Amino acid sequence: MAMKAIVKCSRTDGDVKVLDVAEPAIGPDQVLLDVKAASVCGSDIHMWRDHQSWAIKLPLILGHEFCGVVAQVGERVSGFRVGERVACETAASVCGECVYCLSGNYNLCPHRLGYGALANGAFTRQVVARPQILHRIPANVPFEHAALTEPICVAYNALVEKTAIKPGELVVIQGPGPIGIMALQIARLRGAGTLVVLGTDADKHRMEVAEELGAHHIVNIQHEDPLKLIQSLGDGYGADLVVDCTGVSRALRQSLELVRPNGRITKIGWGPQPLDFSLDPLVAKAVTLQGSFSHTFPTWERALGLLSTGQINLGPVIGGVYTLDDWREAFSRMEEGANVKSVLVNQE
Ligand SMILES: [Zn+2]
Ligand SMILES: [Zn+2]
């Protein structure tokens, strides 16, 4: 049987189509999932436009933030039953043998193939998964929310696993995209004292959402100098922590300006542009620069716990729910900044 899928066909800008593809078959150690909801990521938009520089397979079924129901279980799989509601991590396959896999840091496995990038993704009806990356969805969390576990985990990994935050600290978040909005919520849960979110003209709606979700100050950097505001807060020496969620390399320059001596910068956003400025402030201010990539098993369980207890608010984040056929509207609304997140669902 064939199934409908949103496929990136070539490197050409916009070359994404709804196509019929073959249903996947599972091996004895795998699980087949019926996808119930999949959220659109900024990287899906980039792949649609092909602004991105990272490697992908072609043709490629897009989508890596998803959840569903177990449809079939391989004969050697125990621990999951048909019909269970599960959220699925993004590491479709890893080698299982390298030092990162063996130490539980499989997000950094050099052989990792991520869904919707190097392995076929979830903007379709069925996906093959290994049971090691499945997480039961708490009964009170709807599929549309569980699909957003992944970006919550990205922020959680960066701001809990990789970065220390003390209650009361001044935290600046650059970029109010989906990851920035999740980082804001995780930083608040970590006890950040004052939260400042920086954006641009294109972020009008996203900045309103940031404010609704607890940002104490929002600054449009095209019209206002954030340094002035930061120097007016607390002791005036700058931010304890700057979190880069922009994907623009030059944001690091601003981070270095806003961070206080002995402060930290955590970089989640990434982009291929080279830097054209001096990193001397990093040295002169004795700043700690931390990168963060993806996430691992325990983070997923904790993120689902936060969703289940209502400590992460996705209400204003999800701008619309669309069928696969309406993918173009779902993508466009995010590209325009009208939706922080769009979610795709399969019609029953
Ligand atoms: Zn994503
Ligand atoms: Zn490995």
CSV table of C-alpha atoms and ligand atoms in Angstrom, one decimal:
chain,number,residue,atom,x,y,z
A,1,MET,CA,0.0,0.0,0.0
A,2,ALA,CA,1.1,3.5,-0.7
A,3,MET,CA,1.0,6.4,1.8
A,4,LYS,CA,1.0,10.1,1.4
A,5,ALA,CA,4.2,11.9,2.4
A,6,ILE,CA,5.7,15.4,2.2
A,7,VAL,CA,8.9,14.9,0.3
A,8,LYS,CA,11.9,17.1,-0.4
A,9,CYS,CA,12.8,16.0,-3.9
A,10,SER,CA,15.9,18.0,-4.8
A,11,ARG,CA,18.1,20.9,-3.6
A,12,THR,CA,16.0,23.4,-5.6
A,13,ASP,CA,14.3,26.1,-3.6
A,14,GLY,CA,10.7,25.0,-2.9
A,15,ASP,CA,11.0,21.5,-4.4
A,16,VAL,CA,8.8,19.9,-1.8
A,17,LYS,CA,5.7,17.8,-2.9
A,18,VAL,CA,3.0,15.6,-1.5
A,19,LEU,CA,3.9,12.2,-3.0
A,20,ASP,CA,2.7,8.6,-2.6
A,21,VAL,CA,5.5,6.5,-1.2
A,22,ALA,CA,5.7,2.8,-0.2
A,23,GLU,CA,4.6,1.9,3.3
A,24,PRO,CA,7.6,0.9,5.4
A,25,ALA,CA,8.2,-2.6,6.8
A,26,ILE,CA,9.8,-3.3,10.1
A,27,GLY,CA,12.5,-5.7,11.1
A,28,PRO,CA,12.4,-8.0,14.2
A,29,ASP,CA,13.9,-5.3,16.4
A,30,GLN,CA,11.8,-2.4,15.3
A,31,VAL,CA,8.4,-0.9,15.9
A,32,LEU,CA,6.0,0.6,13.4
A,33,LEU,CA,4.2,3.8,14.4
A,34,ASP,CA,1.1,5.3,13.0
A,35,VAL,CA,2.0,9.0,13.1
A,36,LYS,CA,-0.8,11.0,14.8
A,37,ALA,CA,0.8,14.5,15.0
A,38,ALA,CA,4.1,16.0,13.8
A,39,SER,CA,5.2,19.6,14.3
A,40,VAL,CA,7.0,21.7,11.8
A,41,CYS,CA,10.5,22.8,12.7
A,42,GLY,CA,12.4,25.8,11.5
A,43,SER,CA,14.8,23.3,9.9
A,44,ASP,CA,11.9,21.9,7.8
A,45,ILE,CA,11.2,25.5,6.5
A,46,HIS,CA,15.0,25.8,5.7
A,47,MET,CA,14.9,22.5,3.8
A,48,TRP,CA,11.8,23.7,1.9
A,49,ARG,CA,13.8,26.8,0.9
A,50,ASP,CA,17.1,24.9,0.9
A,51,HIS,CA,18.9,27.7,2.8
A,52,GLN,CA,20.6,25.0,4.9
A,53,SER,CA,24.1,23.7,4.6
A,54,TRP,CA,23.9,20.4,6.5
A,55,ALA,CA,23.8,17.1,4.8
A,56,ILE,CA,20.5,15.4,4.0
A,57,LYS,CA,19.4,12.4,2.0
A,58,LEU,CA,17.4,12.9,-1.2
A,59,PRO,CA,14.6,12.3,-1.8
A,60,LEU,CA,13.6,12.9,1.8
A,61,ILE,CA,10.4,12.6,3.8
A,62,LEU,CA,10.5,15.7,6.0
A,63,GLY,CA,9.6,15.9,9.7
A,64,HIS,CA,11.3,14.9,12.9
A,65,GLU,CA,9.1,16.2,15.8
A,66,PHE,CA,6.4,13.6,16.1
A,67,CYS,CA,4.3,11.1,18.1
A,68,GLY,CA,1.8,8.4,17.3
A,69,VAL,CA,0.5,5.0,18.2
A,70,VAL,CA,2.3,1.7,18.0
A,71,ALA,CA,0.9,-0.1,15.0
A,72,GLN,CA,3.1,-3.2,14.9
A,73,VAL,CA,5.8,-4.6,17.1
A,74,GLY,CA,8.8,-6.7,15.8
A,75,GLU,CA,9.1,-10.2,17.1
A,76,ARG,CA,12.2,-9.5,19.2
A,77,VAL,CA,10.7,-6.3,20.8
A,78,SER,CA,9.4,-6.4,24.3
A,79,GLY,CA,8.1,-3.6,26.3
A,80,PHE,CA,5.7,-2.0,23.8
A,81,ARG,CA,2.2,-3.2,22.7
A,82,VAL,CA,0.1,-2.3,19.7
A,83,GLY,CA,-2.1,0.7,20.5
A,84,GLU,CA,0.2,2.5,22.9
A,85,ARG,CA,0.6,6.2,22.5
A,86,VAL,CA,4.3,7.2,22.1
A,87,ALA,CA,6.5,10.1,21.4
A,88,CYS,CA,9.6,9.3,19.3
A,89,GLU,CA,13.1,10.8,19.6
A,90,THR,CA,14.9,12.0,16.5
A,91,ALA,CA,17.9,9.7,16.5
A,92,ALA,CA,16.4,7.2,14.0
A,93,SER,CA,19.6,5.2,14.1
A,94,VAL,CA,23.0,5.3,15.9
A,95,CYS,CA,25.9,2.9,15.8
A,96,GLY,CA,25.5,1.7,19.4
A,97,GLU,CA,29.2,1.0,19.6
A,98,CYS,CA,31.1,4.3,19.8
A,99,VAL,CA,32.1,5.9,23.0
A,100,TYR,CA,29.2,8.4,22.8
A,101,CYS,CA,26.6,5.6,22.4
A,102,LEU,CA,28.2,3.5,25.1
A,103,SER,CA,28.2,6.5,27.5
A,104,GLY,CA,24.6,7.4,26.9
A,105,ASN,CA,25.5,10.5,24.8
A,106,TYR,CA,24.2,9.0,21.5
A,107,ASN,CA,23.0,12.5,20.4
A,108,LEU,CA,26.7,12.9,19.6
A,109,CYS,CA,27.2,9.6,17.8
A,110,PRO,CA,29.1,10.3,14.6
A,111,HIS,CA,26.9,7.7,12.8
A,112,ARG,CA,23.6,9.2,14.1
A,113,LEU,CA,21.0,9.4,11.4
A,114,GLY,CA,18.2,11.8,12.3
A,115,TYR,CA,14.6,11.6,11.1
A,116,GLY,CA,13.8,14.1,8.4
A,117,ALA,CA,17.4,14.7,7.6
A,118,LEU,CA,19.5,11.6,7.0
A,119,ALA,CA,16.6,9.2,7.5
A,120,ASN,CA,13.0,9.5,6.2
A,121,GLY,CA,10.9,11.5,8.5
A,122,ALA,CA,7.4,11.7,9.9
A,123,PHE,CA,5.3,14.0,7.6
A,124,THR,CA,3.5,10.8,6.5
A,125,ARG,CA,1.3,8.1,7.9
A,126,GLN,CA,3.8,5.5,9.2
A,127,VAL,CA,7.4,5.6,10.5
A,128,VAL,CA,9.7,2.8,11.6
A,129,ALA,CA,11.4,3.3,15.0
A,130,ARG,CA,13.7,1.5,17.3
A,131,PRO,CA,12.0,0.9,20.7
A,132,GLN,CA,15.0,2.5,22.6
A,133,ILE,CA,13.8,6.0,21.5
A,134,LEU,CA,10.1,5.6,22.3
A,135,HIS,CA,8.4,7.3,25.3
A,136,ARG,CA,4.9,6.6,26.5
A,137,ILE,CA,2.8,9.8,26.4
A,138,PRO,CA,0.9,10.6,29.7
A,139,ALA,CA,-2.8,10.1,29.2
A,140,ASN,CA,-3.6,13.8,29.7
A,141,VAL,CA,-1.2,15.0,27.0
A,142,PRO,CA,-2.9,15.3,23.6
A,143,PHE,CA,-1.0,14.2,20.4
A,144,GLU,CA,-0.7,17.8,19.2
A,145,HIS,CA,1.2,18.7,22.3
A,146,ALA,CA,3.3,15.5,22.5
A,147,ALA,CA,4.5,16.2,19.0
A,148,LEU,CA,6.3,19.2,20.5
A,149,THR,CA,8.3,17.2,23.0
A,150,GLU,CA,11.3,17.4,20.7
A,151,PRO,CA,11.9,21.2,20.8
A,152,ILE,CA,11.2,21.2,24.5
A,153,CYS,CA,14.0,18.6,24.8
A,154,VAL,CA,16.4,20.8,22.8
A,155,ALA,CA,15.9,23.6,25.2
A,156,TYR,CA,16.0,21.3,28.2
A,157,ASN,CA,19.3,19.8,27.1
A,158,ALA,CA,20.8,23.2,26.6
A,159,LEU,CA,19.6,24.9,29.8
A,160,VAL,CA,19.5,22.0,32.2
A,161,GLU,CA,22.0,19.4,31.1
A,162,LYS,CA,24.6,21.7,29.6
A,163,THR,CA,24.1,25.0,31.5
A,164,ALA,CA,23.8,25.9,35.2
A,165,ILE,CA,21.2,28.6,36.0
A,166,LYS,CA,20.8,29.9,39.5
A,167,PRO,CA,17.5,31.2,40.7
A,168,GLY,CA,17.4,35.0,40.3
A,169,GLU,CA,19.9,35.3,37.5
A,170,LEU,CA,19.5,37.6,34.6
A,171,VAL,CA,18.9,35.6,31.4
A,172,VAL,CA,18.8,37.0,27.9
A,173,ILE,CA,17.3,34.9,25.1
A,174,GLN,CA,18.2,35.8,21.5
A,175,GLY,CA,15.5,34.9,19.0
A,176,PRO,CA,11.9,34.1,19.9
A,177,GLY,CA,11.4,31.2,17.5
A,178,PRO,CA,10.1,27.9,18.7
A,179,ILE,CA,13.4,27.0,20.4
A,180,GLY,CA,13.7,30.5,22.0
A,181,ILE,CA,10.1,30.2,23.3
A,182,MET,CA,10.9,26.8,24.8
A,183,ALA,CA,14.2,28.1,26.2
A,184,LEU,CA,12.2,30.9,27.9
A,185,GLN,CA,9.9,28.4,29.6
A,186,ILE,CA,12.8,26.1,30.7
A,187,ALA,CA,14.8,29.1,32.0
A,188,ARG,CA,11.7,30.2,34.0
A,189,LEU,CA,11.4,26.7,35.5
A,190,ARG,CA,15.1,26.9,36.4
A,191,GLY,CA,14.3,30.0,38.4
A,192,ALA,CA,15.7,32.8,36.2
A,193,GLY,CA,15.2,36.1,37.9
A,194,THR,CA,14.7,38.4,35.0
A,195,LEU,CA,14.1,37.1,31.5
A,196,VAL,CA,14.8,39.3,28.5
A,197,VAL,CA,13.9,38.2,24.9
A,198,LEU,CA,15.4,39.8,21.9
A,199,GLY,CA,13.8,39.8,18.4
A,200,THR,CA,13.3,41.7,15.2
A,201,ASP,CA,10.5,43.2,13.2
A,202,ALA,CA,9.7,39.8,11.8
A,203,ASP,CA,9.1,38.5,15.3
A,204,LYS,CA,6.1,40.7,16.2
A,205,HIS,CA,3.7,37.8,17.0
A,206,ARG,CA,6.5,35.6,18.5
A,207,MET,CA,7.4,38.5,20.9
A,208,GLU,CA,3.8,38.7,22.1
A,209,VAL,CA,3.9,35.0,22.8
A,210,ALA,CA,7.2,35.4,24.7
A,211,GLU,CA,5.6,38.1,26.8
A,212,GLU,CA,2.6,35.9,27.5
A,213,LEU,CA,4.8,33.1,28.5
A,214,GLY,CA,6.8,35.1,31.1
A,215,ALA,CA,9.4,37.3,29.4
A,216,HIS,CA,9.9,40.4,31.7
A,217,HIS,CA,11.3,42.5,28.9
A,218,ILE,CA,11.1,42.1,25.1
A,219,VAL,CA,13.4,44.1,22.9
A,220,ASN,CA,13.1,44.7,19.1
A,221,ILE,CA,16.8,45.0,18.4
A,222,GLN,CA,16.1,46.8,15.1
A,223,HIS,CA,14.7,49.7,17.1
A,224,GLU,CA,16.2,49.5,20.5
A,225,ASP,CA,19.7,48.8,21.9
A,226,PRO,CA,19.4,45.9,24.2
A,227,LEU,CA,22.7,46.8,25.9
A,228,LYS,CA,21.1,49.9,27.4
A,229,LEU,CA,18.3,47.8,28.9
A,230,ILE,CA,20.6,45.1,30.2
A,231,GLN,CA,22.9,47.7,31.9
A,232,SER,CA,19.8,49.1,33.6
A,233,LEU,CA,19.0,45.8,35.2
A,234,GLY,CA,20.5,44.4,38.4
A,235,ASP,CA,24.0,45.5,39.2
A,236,GLY,CA,24.5,46.8,35.6
A,237,TYR,CA,27.4,44.4,34.7
A,238,GLY,CA,25.4,42.5,32.2
A,239,ALA,CA,23.5,39.2,31.7
A,240,ASP,CA,24.5,36.1,33.8
A,241,LEU,CA,23.5,34.0,30.8
A,242,VAL,CA,22.8,34.7,27.1
A,243,VAL,CA,21.1,31.9,25.2
A,244,ASP,CA,21.5,32.1,21.4
A,245,CYS,CA,18.5,30.7,19.6
A,246,THR,CA,18.8,32.6,16.4
A,247,GLY,CA,20.8,30.4,14.0
A,248,VAL,CA,22.7,33.5,12.9
A,249,SER,CA,26.4,33.4,13.5
A,250,ARG,CA,26.7,37.2,14.2
A,251,ALA,CA,24.4,36.9,17.2
A,252,LEU,CA,27.5,35.7,19.0
A,253,ARG,CA,28.9,39.2,18.7
A,254,GLN,CA,25.8,40.6,20.5
A,255,SER,CA,26.0,37.8,23.1
A,256,LEU,CA,29.6,38.9,23.9
A,257,GLU,CA,28.4,42.4,24.4
A,258,LEU,CA,25.5,41.6,26.7
A,259,VAL,CA,27.2,39.0,28.9
A,260,ARG,CA,28.8,40.0,32.2
A,261,PRO,CA,32.4,39.2,33.1
A,262,ASN,CA,32.5,35.5,34.2
A,263,GLY,CA,29.1,35.0,32.6
A,264,ARG,CA,28.0,32.2,30.2
A,265,ILE,CA,26.8,32.0,26.7
A,266,THR,CA,24.9,28.9,25.5
A,267,LYS,CA,24.5,28.5,21.8
A,268,ILE,CA,21.7,26.4,20.5
A,269,GLY,CA,21.1,28.2,17.2
A,270,TRP,CA,23.5,27.5,14.4
A,271,GLY,CA,24.2,28.7,10.9
A,272,PRO,CA,26.9,28.4,8.3
A,273,GLN,CA,28.0,32.1,8.2
A,274,PRO,CA,31.6,32.7,9.2
A,275,LEU,CA,32.3,35.1,12.0
A,276,ASP,CA,33.8,38.5,11.0
A,277,PHE,CA,34.7,39.9,14.4
A,278,SER,CA,37.2,39.3,17.2
A,279,LEU,CA,36.5,36.8,20.0
A,280,ASP,CA,38.7,38.9,22.3
A,281,PRO,CA,35.7,39.8,24.6
A,282,LEU,CA,35.3,36.0,25.3
A,283,VAL,CA,38.8,36.0,26.7
A,284,ALA,CA,38.8,39.5,28.3
A,285,LYS,CA,35.5,38.8,30.1
A,286,ALA,CA,36.4,35.2,30.9
A,287,VAL,CA,33.1,34.0,29.4
A,288,THR,CA,32.1,30.4,29.2
A,289,LEU,CA,30.8,29.5,25.7
A,290,GLN,CA,28.7,26.3,25.7
A,291,GLY,CA,27.3,24.5,22.6
A,292,SER,CA,24.3,22.2,22.8
A,293,PHE,CA,23.0,19.7,20.4
A,294,SER,CA,19.9,17.5,20.4
A,295,HIS,CA,19.0,15.4,23.6
A,296,THR,CA,18.9,11.9,25.0
A,297,PHE,CA,16.5,9.5,26.7
A,298,PRO,CA,16.1,11.0,30.2
A,299,THR,CA,15.4,14.4,28.9
A,300,TRP,CA,12.4,13.1,27.0
A,301,GLU,CA,10.9,11.6,30.1
A,302,ARG,CA,11.3,14.8,32.0
A,303,ALA,CA,9.9,16.9,29.2
A,304,LEU,CA,6.8,14.7,29.0
A,305,GLY,CA,6.5,15.1,32.8
A,306,LEU,CA,6.5,18.9,32.4
A,307,LEU,CA,3.8,18.7,29.7
A,308,SER,CA,1.7,16.3,31.8
A,309,THR,CA,1.8,18.7,34.8
A,310,GLY,CA,1.1,21.8,32.8
A,311,GLN,CA,4.5,23.4,33.5
A,312,ILE,CA,5.1,24.0,29.8
A,313,ASN,CA,2.4,26.0,28.1
A,314,LEU,CA,1.9,25.2,24.4
A,315,GLY,CA,-1.4,27.0,24.1
A,316,PRO,CA,0.0,30.2,22.5
A,317,VAL,CA,2.8,28.3,20.8
A,318,ILE,CA,0.7,26.1,18.5
A,319,GLY,CA,-0.7,28.5,15.9
A,320,GLY,CA,-2.6,26.0,13.9
A,321,VAL,CA,-3.2,22.3,13.2
A,322,TYR,CA,-3.2,21.2,9.5
A,323,THR,CA,-3.6,18.1,7.4
A,324,LEU,CA,-0.7,16.9,5.2
A,325,ASP,CA,-2.4,18.3,2.2
A,326,ASP,CA,-2.3,21.7,3.7
A,327,TRP,CA,1.4,21.5,4.5
A,328,ARG,CA,2.2,24.6,2.4
A,329,GLU,CA,-0.1,26.8,4.6
A,330,ALA,CA,1.4,25.2,7.7
A,331,PHE,CA,5.0,26.0,6.6
A,332,SER,CA,4.1,29.5,5.3
A,333,ARG,CA,2.4,30.6,8.5
A,334,MET,CA,5.6,29.7,10.4
A,335,GLU,CA,7.9,31.3,7.8
A,336,GLU,CA,5.9,34.5,8.1
A,337,GLY,CA,6.1,34.3,11.9
A,338,ALA,CA,2.3,34.2,12.2
A,339,ASN,CA,2.5,30.8,14.0
A,340,VAL,CA,5.3,30.0,16.4
A,341,LYS,CA,4.6,26.4,15.6
A,342,SER,CA,2.4,24.6,13.1
A,343,VAL,CA,1.3,21.0,13.7
A,344,LEU,CA,0.5,18.4,11.0
A,345,VAL,CA,-2.0,15.6,11.7
A,346,ASN,CA,-3.2,12.6,9.8
A,347,GLN,CA,-6.9,12.5,9.0
A,348,GLU,CA,-8.7,9.5,10.5
B,1,ZN,ZN,13.2,20.5,15.3
B,2,ZN,ZN,27.6,5.7,18.2
